[in-house]
PDB file of C-alpha atoms and ligand atoms in Angstrom:
ATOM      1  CA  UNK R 261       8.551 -25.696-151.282  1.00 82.00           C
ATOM      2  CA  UNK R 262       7.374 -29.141-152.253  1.00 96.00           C
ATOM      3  CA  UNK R 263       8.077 -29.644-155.968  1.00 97.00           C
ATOM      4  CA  UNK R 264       5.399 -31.057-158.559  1.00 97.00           C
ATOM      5  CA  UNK R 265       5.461 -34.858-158.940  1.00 98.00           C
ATOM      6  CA  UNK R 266       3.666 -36.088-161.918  1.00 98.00           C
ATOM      7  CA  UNK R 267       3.158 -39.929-162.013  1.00 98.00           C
ATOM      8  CA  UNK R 268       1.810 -42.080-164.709  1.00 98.00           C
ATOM      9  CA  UNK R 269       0.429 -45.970-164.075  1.00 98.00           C
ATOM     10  CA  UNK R 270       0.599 -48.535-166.373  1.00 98.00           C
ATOM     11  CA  UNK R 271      -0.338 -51.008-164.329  1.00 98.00           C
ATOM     12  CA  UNK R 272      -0.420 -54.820-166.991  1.00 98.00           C
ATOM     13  CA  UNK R 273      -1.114 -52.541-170.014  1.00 98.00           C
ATOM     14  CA  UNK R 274       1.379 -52.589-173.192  1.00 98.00           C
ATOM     15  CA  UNK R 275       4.120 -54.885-174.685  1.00 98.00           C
ATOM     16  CA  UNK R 276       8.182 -54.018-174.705  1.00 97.00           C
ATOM     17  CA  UNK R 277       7.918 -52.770-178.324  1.00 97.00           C
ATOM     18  CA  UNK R 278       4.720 -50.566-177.432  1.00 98.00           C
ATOM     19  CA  UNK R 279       6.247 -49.550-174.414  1.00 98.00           C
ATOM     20  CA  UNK R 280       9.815 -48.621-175.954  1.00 98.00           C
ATOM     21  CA  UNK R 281       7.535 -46.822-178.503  1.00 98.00           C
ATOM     22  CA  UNK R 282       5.568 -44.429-176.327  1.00 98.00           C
ATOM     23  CA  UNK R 283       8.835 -43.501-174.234  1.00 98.00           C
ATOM     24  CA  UNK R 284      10.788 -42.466-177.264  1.00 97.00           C
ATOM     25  CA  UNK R 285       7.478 -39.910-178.052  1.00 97.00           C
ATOM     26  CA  UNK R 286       8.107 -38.295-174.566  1.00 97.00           C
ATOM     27  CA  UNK R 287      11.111 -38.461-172.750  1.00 95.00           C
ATOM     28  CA  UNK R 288      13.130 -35.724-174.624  1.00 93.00           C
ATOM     29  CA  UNK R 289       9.848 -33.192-173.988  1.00 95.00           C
ATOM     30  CA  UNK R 290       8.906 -33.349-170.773  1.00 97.00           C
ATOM     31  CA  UNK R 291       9.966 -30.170-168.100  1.00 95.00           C
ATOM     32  CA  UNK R 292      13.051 -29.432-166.562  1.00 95.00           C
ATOM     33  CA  UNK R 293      13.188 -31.775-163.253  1.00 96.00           C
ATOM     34  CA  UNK R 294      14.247 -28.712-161.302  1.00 96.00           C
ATOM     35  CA  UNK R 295      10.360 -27.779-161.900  1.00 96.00           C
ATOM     36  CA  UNK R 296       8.313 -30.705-162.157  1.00 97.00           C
ATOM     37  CA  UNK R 297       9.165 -34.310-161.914  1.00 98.00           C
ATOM     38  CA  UNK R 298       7.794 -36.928-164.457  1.00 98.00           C
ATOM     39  CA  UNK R 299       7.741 -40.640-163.384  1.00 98.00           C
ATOM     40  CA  UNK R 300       6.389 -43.640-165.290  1.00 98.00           C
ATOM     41  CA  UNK R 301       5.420 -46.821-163.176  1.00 98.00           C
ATOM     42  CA  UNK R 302       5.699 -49.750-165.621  1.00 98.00           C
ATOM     43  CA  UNK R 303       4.893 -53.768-165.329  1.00 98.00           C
ATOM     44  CA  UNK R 304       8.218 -54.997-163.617  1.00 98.00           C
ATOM     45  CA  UNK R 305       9.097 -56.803-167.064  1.00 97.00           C
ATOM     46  CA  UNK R 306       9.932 -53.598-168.786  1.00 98.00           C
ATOM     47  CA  UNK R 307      11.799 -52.067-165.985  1.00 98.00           C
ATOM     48  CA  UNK R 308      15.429 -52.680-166.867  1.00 98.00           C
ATOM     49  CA  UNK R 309      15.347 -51.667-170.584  1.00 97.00           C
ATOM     50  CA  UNK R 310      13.097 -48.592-169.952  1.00 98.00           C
ATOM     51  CA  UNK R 311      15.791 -47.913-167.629  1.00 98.00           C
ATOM     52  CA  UNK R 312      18.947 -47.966-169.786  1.00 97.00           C
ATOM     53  CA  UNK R 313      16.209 -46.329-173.005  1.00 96.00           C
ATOM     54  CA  UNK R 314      15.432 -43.581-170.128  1.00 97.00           C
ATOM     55  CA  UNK R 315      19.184 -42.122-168.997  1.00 96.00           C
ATOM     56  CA  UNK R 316      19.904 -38.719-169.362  1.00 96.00           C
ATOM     57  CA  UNK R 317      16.603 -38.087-169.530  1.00 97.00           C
ATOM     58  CA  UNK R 318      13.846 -36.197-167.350  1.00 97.00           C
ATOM     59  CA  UNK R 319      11.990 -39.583-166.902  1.00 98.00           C
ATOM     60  CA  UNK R 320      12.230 -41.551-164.200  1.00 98.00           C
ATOM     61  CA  UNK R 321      10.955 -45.143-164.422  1.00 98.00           C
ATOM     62  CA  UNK R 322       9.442 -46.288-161.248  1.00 98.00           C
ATOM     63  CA  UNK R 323       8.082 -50.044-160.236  1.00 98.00           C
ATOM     64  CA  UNK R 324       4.564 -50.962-159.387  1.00 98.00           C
ATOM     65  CA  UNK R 325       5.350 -53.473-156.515  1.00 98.00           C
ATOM     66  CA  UNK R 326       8.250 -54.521-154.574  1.00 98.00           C
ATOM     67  CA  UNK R 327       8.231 -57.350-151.861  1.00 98.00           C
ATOM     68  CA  UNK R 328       9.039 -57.245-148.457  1.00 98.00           C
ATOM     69  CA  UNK R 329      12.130 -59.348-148.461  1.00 98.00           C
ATOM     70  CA  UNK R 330      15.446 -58.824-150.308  1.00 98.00           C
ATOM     71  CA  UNK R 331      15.709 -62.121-151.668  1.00 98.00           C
ATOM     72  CA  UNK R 332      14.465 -65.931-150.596  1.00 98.00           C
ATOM     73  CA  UNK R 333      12.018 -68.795-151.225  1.00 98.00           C
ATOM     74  CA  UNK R 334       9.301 -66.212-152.589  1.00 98.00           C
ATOM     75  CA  UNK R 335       8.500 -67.229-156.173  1.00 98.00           C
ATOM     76  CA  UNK R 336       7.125 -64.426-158.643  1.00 96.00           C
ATOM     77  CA  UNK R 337       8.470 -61.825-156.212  1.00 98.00           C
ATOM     78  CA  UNK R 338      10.390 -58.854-156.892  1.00 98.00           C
ATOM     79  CA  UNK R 339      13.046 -58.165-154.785  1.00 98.00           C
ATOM     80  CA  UNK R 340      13.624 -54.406-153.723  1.00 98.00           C
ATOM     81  CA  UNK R 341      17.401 -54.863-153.325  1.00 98.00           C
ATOM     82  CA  UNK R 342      17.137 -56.027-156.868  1.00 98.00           C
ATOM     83  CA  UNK R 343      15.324 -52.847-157.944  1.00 98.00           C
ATOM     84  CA  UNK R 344      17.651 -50.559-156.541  1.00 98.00           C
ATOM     85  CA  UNK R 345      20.571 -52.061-158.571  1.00 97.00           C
ATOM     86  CA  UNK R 346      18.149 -51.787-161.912  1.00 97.00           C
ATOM     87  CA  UNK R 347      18.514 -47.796-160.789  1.00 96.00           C
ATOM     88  CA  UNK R 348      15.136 -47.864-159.084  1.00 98.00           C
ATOM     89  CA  UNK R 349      14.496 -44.814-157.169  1.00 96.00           C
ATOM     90  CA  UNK R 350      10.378 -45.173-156.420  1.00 98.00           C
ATOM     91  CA  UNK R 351       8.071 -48.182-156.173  1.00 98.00           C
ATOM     92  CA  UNK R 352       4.433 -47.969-155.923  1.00 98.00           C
ATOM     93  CA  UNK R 353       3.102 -49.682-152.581  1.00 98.00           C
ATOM     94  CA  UNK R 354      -0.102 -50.286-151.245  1.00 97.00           C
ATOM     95  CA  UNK R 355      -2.150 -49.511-154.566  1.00 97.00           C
ATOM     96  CA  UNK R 356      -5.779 -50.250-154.204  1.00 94.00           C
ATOM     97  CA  UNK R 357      -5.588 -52.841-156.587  1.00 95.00           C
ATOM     98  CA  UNK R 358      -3.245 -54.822-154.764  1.00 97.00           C
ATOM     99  CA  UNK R 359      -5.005 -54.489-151.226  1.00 95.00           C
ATOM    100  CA  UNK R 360      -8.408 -55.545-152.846  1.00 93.00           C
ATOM    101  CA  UNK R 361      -7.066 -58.261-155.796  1.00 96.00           C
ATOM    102  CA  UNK R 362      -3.946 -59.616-153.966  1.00 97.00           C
ATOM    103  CA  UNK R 363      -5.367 -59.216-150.475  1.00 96.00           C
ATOM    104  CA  UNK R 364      -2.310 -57.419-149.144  1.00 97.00           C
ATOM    105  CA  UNK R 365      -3.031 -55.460-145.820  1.00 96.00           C
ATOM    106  CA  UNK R 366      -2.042 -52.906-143.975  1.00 96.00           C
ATOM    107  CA  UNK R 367       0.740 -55.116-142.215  1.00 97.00           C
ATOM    108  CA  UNK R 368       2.247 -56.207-144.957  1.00 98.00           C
ATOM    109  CA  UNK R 369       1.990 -52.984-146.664  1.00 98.00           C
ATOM    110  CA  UNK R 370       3.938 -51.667-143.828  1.00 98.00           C
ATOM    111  CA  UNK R 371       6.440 -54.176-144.177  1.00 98.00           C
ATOM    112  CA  UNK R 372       7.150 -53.290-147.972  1.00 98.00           C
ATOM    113  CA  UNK R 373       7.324 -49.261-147.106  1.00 98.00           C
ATOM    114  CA  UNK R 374      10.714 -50.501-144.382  1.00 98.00           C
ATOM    115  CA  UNK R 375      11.781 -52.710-146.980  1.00 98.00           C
ATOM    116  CA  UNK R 376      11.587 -50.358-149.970  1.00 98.00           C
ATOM    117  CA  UNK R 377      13.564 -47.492-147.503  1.00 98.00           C
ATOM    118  CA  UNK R 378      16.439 -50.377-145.929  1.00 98.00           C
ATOM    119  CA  UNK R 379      16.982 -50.579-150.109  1.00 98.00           C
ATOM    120  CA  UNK R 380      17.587 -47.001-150.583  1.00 98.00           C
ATOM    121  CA  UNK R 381      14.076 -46.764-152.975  1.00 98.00           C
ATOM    122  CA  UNK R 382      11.219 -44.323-152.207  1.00 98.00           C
ATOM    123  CA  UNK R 383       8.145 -45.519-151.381  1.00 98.00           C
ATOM    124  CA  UNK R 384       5.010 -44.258-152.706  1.00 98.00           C
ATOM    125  CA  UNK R 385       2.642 -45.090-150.570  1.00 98.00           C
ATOM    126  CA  UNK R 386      -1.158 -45.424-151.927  1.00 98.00           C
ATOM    127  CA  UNK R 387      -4.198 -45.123-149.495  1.00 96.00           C
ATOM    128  CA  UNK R 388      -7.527 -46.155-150.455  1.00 91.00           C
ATOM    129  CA  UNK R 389     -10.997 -44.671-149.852  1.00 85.00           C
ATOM    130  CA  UNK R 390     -14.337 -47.159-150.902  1.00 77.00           C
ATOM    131  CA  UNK R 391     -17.043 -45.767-151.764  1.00 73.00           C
ATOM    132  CA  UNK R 392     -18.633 -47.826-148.794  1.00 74.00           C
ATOM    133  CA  UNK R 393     -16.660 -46.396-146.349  1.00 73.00           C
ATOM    134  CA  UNK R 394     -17.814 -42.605-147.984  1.00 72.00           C
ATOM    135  CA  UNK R 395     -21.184 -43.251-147.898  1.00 75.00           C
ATOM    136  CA  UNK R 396     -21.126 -44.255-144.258  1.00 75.00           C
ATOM    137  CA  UNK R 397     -19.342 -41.091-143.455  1.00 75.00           C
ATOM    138  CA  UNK R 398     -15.952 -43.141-142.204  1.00 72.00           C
ATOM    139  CA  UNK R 399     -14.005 -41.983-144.616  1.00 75.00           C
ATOM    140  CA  UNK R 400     -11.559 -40.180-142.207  1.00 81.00           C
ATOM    141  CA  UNK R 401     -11.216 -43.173-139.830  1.00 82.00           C
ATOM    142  CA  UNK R 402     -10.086 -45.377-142.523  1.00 83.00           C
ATOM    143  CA  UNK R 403      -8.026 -42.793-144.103  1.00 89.00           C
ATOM    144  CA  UNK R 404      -6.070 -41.900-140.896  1.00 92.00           C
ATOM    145  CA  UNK R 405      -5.766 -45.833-140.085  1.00 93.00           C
ATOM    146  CA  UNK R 406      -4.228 -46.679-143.343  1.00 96.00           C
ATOM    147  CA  UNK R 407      -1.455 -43.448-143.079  1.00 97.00           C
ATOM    148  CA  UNK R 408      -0.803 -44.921-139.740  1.00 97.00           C
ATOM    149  CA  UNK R 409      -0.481 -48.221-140.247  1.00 97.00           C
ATOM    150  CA  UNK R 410       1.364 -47.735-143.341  1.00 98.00           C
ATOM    151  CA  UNK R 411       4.149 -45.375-141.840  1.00 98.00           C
ATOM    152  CA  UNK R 412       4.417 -47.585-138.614  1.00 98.00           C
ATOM    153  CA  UNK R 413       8.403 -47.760-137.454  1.00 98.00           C
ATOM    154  CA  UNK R 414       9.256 -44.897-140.196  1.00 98.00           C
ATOM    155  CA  UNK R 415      11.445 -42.960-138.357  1.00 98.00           C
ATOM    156  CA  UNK R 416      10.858 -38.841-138.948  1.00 98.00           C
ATOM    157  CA  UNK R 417      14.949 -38.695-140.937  1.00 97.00           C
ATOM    158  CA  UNK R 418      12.799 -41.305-143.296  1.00 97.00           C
ATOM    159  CA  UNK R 419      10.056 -39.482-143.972  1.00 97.00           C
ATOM    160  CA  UNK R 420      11.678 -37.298-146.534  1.00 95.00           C
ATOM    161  CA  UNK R 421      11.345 -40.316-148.432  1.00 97.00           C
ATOM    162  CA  UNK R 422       8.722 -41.546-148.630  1.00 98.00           C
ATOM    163  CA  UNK R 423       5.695 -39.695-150.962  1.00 98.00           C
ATOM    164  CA  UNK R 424       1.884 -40.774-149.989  1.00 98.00           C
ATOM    165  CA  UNK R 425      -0.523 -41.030-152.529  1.00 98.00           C
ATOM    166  CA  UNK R 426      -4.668 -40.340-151.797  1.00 96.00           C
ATOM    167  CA  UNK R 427      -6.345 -43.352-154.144  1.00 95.00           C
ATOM    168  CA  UNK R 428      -9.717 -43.136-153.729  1.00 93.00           C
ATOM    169  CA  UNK R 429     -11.174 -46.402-155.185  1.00 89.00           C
ATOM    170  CA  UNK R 430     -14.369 -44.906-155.954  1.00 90.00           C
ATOM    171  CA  UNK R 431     -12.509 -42.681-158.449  1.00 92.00           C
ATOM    172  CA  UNK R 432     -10.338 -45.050-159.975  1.00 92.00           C
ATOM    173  CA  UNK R 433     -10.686 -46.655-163.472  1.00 87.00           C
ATOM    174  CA  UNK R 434     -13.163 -46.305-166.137  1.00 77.00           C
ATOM    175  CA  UNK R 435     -16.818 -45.802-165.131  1.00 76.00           C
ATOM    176  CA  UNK R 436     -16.208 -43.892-162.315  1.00 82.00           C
ATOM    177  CA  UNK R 437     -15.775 -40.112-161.891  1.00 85.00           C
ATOM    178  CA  UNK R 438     -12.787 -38.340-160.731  1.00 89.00           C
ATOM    179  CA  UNK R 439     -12.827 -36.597-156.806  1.00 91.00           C
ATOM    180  CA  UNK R 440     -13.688 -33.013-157.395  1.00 94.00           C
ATOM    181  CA  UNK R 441     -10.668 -31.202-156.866  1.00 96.00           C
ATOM    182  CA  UNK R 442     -12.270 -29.630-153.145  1.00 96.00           C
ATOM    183  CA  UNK R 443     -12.861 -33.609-152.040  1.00 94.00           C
ATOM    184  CA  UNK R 444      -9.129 -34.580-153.170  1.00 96.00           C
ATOM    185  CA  UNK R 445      -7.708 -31.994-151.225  1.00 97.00           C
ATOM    186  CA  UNK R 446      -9.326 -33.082-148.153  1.00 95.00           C
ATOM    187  CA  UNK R 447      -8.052 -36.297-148.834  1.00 94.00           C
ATOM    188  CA  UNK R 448      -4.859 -34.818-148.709  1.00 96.00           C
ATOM    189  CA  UNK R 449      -5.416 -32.619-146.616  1.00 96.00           C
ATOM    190  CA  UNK R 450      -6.191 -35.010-144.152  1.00 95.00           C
ATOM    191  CA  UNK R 451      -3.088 -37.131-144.368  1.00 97.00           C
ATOM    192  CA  UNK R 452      -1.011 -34.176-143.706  1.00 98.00           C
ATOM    193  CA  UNK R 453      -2.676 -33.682-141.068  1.00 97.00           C
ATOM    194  CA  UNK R 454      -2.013 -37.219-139.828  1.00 97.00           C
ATOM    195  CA  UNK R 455       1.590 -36.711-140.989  1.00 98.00           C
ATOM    196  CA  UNK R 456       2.107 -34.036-138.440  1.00 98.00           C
ATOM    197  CA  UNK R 457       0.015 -35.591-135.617  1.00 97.00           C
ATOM    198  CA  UNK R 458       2.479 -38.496-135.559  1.00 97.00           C
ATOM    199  CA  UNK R 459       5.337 -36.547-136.438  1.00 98.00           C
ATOM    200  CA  UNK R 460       5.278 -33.125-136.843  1.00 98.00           C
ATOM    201  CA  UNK R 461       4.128 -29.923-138.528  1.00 97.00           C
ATOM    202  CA  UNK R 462       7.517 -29.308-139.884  1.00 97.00           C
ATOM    203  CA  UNK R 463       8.194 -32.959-141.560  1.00 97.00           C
ATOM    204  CA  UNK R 464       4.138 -32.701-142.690  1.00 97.00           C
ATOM    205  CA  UNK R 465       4.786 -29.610-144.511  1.00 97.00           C
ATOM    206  CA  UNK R 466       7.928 -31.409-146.237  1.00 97.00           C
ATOM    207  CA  UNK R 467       6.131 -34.909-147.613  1.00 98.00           C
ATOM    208  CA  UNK R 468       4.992 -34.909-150.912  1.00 98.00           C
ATOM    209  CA  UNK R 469       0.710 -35.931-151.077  1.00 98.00           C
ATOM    210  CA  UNK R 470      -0.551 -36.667-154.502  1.00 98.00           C
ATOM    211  CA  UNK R 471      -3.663 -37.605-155.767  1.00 97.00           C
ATOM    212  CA  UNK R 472      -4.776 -40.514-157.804  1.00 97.00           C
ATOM    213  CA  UNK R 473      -8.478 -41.263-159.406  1.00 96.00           C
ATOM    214  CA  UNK R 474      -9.399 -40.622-163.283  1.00 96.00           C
ATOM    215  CA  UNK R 475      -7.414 -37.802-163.790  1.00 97.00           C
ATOM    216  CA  UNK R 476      -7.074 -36.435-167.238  1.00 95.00           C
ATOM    217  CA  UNK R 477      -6.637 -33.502-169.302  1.00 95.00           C
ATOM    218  CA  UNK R 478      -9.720 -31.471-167.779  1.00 95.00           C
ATOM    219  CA  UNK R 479      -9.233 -31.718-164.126  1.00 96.00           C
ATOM    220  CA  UNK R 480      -5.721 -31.847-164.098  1.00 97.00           C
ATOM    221  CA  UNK R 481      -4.864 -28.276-164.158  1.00 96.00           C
ATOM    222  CA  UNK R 482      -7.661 -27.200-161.357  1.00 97.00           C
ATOM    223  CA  UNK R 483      -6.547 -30.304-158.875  1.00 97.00           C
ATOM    224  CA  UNK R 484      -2.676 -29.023-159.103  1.00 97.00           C
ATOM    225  CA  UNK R 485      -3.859 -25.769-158.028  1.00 96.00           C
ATOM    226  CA  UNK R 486      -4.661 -27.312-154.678  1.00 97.00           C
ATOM    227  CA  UNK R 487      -2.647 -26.283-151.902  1.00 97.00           C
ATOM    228  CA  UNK R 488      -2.199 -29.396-150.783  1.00 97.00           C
ATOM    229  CA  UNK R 489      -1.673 -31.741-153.899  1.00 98.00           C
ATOM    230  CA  UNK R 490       1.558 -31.873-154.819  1.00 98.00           C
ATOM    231  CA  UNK R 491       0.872 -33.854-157.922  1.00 98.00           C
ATOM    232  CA  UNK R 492      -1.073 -37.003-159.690  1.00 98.00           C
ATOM    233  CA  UNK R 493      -0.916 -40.561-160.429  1.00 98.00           C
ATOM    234  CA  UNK R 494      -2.709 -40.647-163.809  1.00 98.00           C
ATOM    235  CA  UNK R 495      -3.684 -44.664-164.277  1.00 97.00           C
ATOM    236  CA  UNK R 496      -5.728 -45.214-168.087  1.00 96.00           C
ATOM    237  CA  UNK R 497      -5.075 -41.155-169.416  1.00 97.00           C
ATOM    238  CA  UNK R 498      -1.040 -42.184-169.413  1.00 98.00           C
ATOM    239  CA  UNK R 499      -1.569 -45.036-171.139  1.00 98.00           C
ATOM    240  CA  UNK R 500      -1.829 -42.784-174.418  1.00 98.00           C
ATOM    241  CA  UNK R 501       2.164 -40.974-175.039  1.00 98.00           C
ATOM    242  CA  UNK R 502       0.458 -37.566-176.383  1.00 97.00           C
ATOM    243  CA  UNK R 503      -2.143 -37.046-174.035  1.00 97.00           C
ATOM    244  CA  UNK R 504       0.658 -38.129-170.735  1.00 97.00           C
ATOM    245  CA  UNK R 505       2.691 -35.315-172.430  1.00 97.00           C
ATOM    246  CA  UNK R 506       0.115 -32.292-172.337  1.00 96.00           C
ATOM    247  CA  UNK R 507      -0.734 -33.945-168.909  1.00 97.00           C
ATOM    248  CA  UNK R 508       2.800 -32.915-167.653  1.00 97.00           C
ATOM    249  CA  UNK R 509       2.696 -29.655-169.316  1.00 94.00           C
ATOM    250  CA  UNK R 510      -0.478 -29.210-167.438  1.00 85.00           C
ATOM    251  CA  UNK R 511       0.033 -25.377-167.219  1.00 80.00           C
ATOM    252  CA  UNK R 512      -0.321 -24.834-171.379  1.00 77.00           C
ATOM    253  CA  UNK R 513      -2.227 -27.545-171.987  1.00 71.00           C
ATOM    254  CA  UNK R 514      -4.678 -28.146-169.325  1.00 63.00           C
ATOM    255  CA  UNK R 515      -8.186 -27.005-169.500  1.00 67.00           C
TER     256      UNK R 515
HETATM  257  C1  LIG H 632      -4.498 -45.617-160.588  1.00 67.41           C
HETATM  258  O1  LIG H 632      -4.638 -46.773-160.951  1.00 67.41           O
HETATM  259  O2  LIG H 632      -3.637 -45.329-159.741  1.00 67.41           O
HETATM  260  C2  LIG H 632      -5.355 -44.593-161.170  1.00 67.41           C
HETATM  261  C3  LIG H 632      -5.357 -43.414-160.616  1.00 67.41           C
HETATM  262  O3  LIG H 632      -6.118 -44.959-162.250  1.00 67.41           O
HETATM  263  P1  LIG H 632      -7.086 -44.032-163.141  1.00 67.41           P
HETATM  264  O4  LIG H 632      -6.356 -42.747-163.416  1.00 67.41           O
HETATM  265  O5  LIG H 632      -7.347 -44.823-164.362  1.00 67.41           O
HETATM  266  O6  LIG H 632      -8.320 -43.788-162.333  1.00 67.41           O
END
């Protein structure tokens, strides 16, 4: 039984003070890990003191980026070895808005996903869809491609790990529209399917497959039903404390 993961996305929004602010408004409300698990990704700045505000508490702070070294010449970088002594348990890799902004590719993704795991930190690995590729009907090649590329060297005993997260580009931020709940299940749908082709159906069945692209407080509900969407990375709706809250209690809230 794969259990709920429910991730919100800062991304470079919010200040400390704003940021302390909205976490005091949610992290003694949110449901019983055992059920559903509630992560935050926040700007690497915040990450320590969000961590310490956080403990004992059902919300798990996660980072948006890690490099793929654990420490050297690399100015700016964020070392993962670092992360994991913060109390890191997931980091964000791949995100669309890294592959297109910071030009990182699927090689270098791959290299974060082994660095992330040799640190003992989760990866959650994003995989992109442009509306280009969709309209020329090659969605599925670049899809698979990305899954494989990304996952390249991850041994099966890792793959417990590691959660994969269908981004859709097209669907991301404001101005465009959200997947319909039938087209983000394919997506996910589809990397299982890749899961067990390279592994197998028994590890597929196991990894976690969310879905990422202007969710919010309609669609939630109707894309968790999915059988195979295990959860959400919500990017601009978590920005707001009170609407990421009914967003987690999807099941009395949602519409
Ligand atoms: C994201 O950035 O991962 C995301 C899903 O953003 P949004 O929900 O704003 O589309």
């Amino acid at each position: 039984m794969r259990k709920p993961l429910i991730v919100g996305n800062w991304k470079m929004y919010k200040t400390i003070t704003e940021a302390v602010d909205y976490v005091d408004q949610i992290k003694d409300a949110l449901p019983d890990p055992e059920q559903e698990e509630v992560e935050l990704a926040v700007p690497t700045l915040f990450l320590e003191s969000l961590v310490e505000h956080t403990r004992g508490t059902n919300l798990k702070i996660v980072a948006e980026n890690c490099f793929y070294q654990d420490e050297g010449a690399f100015t700016g970088e964020t070392s993962p070895l670092a992360l994991r002594e913060l109390g890191i348990k997931h980091v964000i890799i791949g995100h669309s808005e890294r592959r297109r902004l910071f030009y990182e590719d699927d090689a270098t993704i791959n290299k974060k996903v082994h660095a992330a795991l040799s640190a003992g930190i989760c990866p959650i690995l994003c995989v992109d869809e442009t509306m280009k590729r969709k309209q020329e009907h090659d969605r599925i090649v670049w899809v698979v491609s990305q899954v494989i590329s990304g996952l390249q060297g991850v041994k099966e005993s890792e793959l417990s790990w590691v959660t994969i997260a269908y981004e859709p580009s097209w669907a991301i931020g404001s101005g465009n529209e959200a997947a319909t709940p039938q087209e983000a299940n394919e997506g996910c749908y589809l990397i299982r399917q890749t899961i067990a082709h390279l592994y197998n159906d028994e590890v597929a069945n196991q990894v976690r497959i969310l879905y990422g692209g202007s969710v919010n407080l309609s669609n939630i509900k109707t894309l968790m039903q999915k059988d195979d969407i295990d959860g959400v990375l919500i990017g601009r709706a978590s920005l707001d404390a009170t609407t990421f809250l009914e967003m987690v209690n999807y099941q009395r809230f949602g519409h």
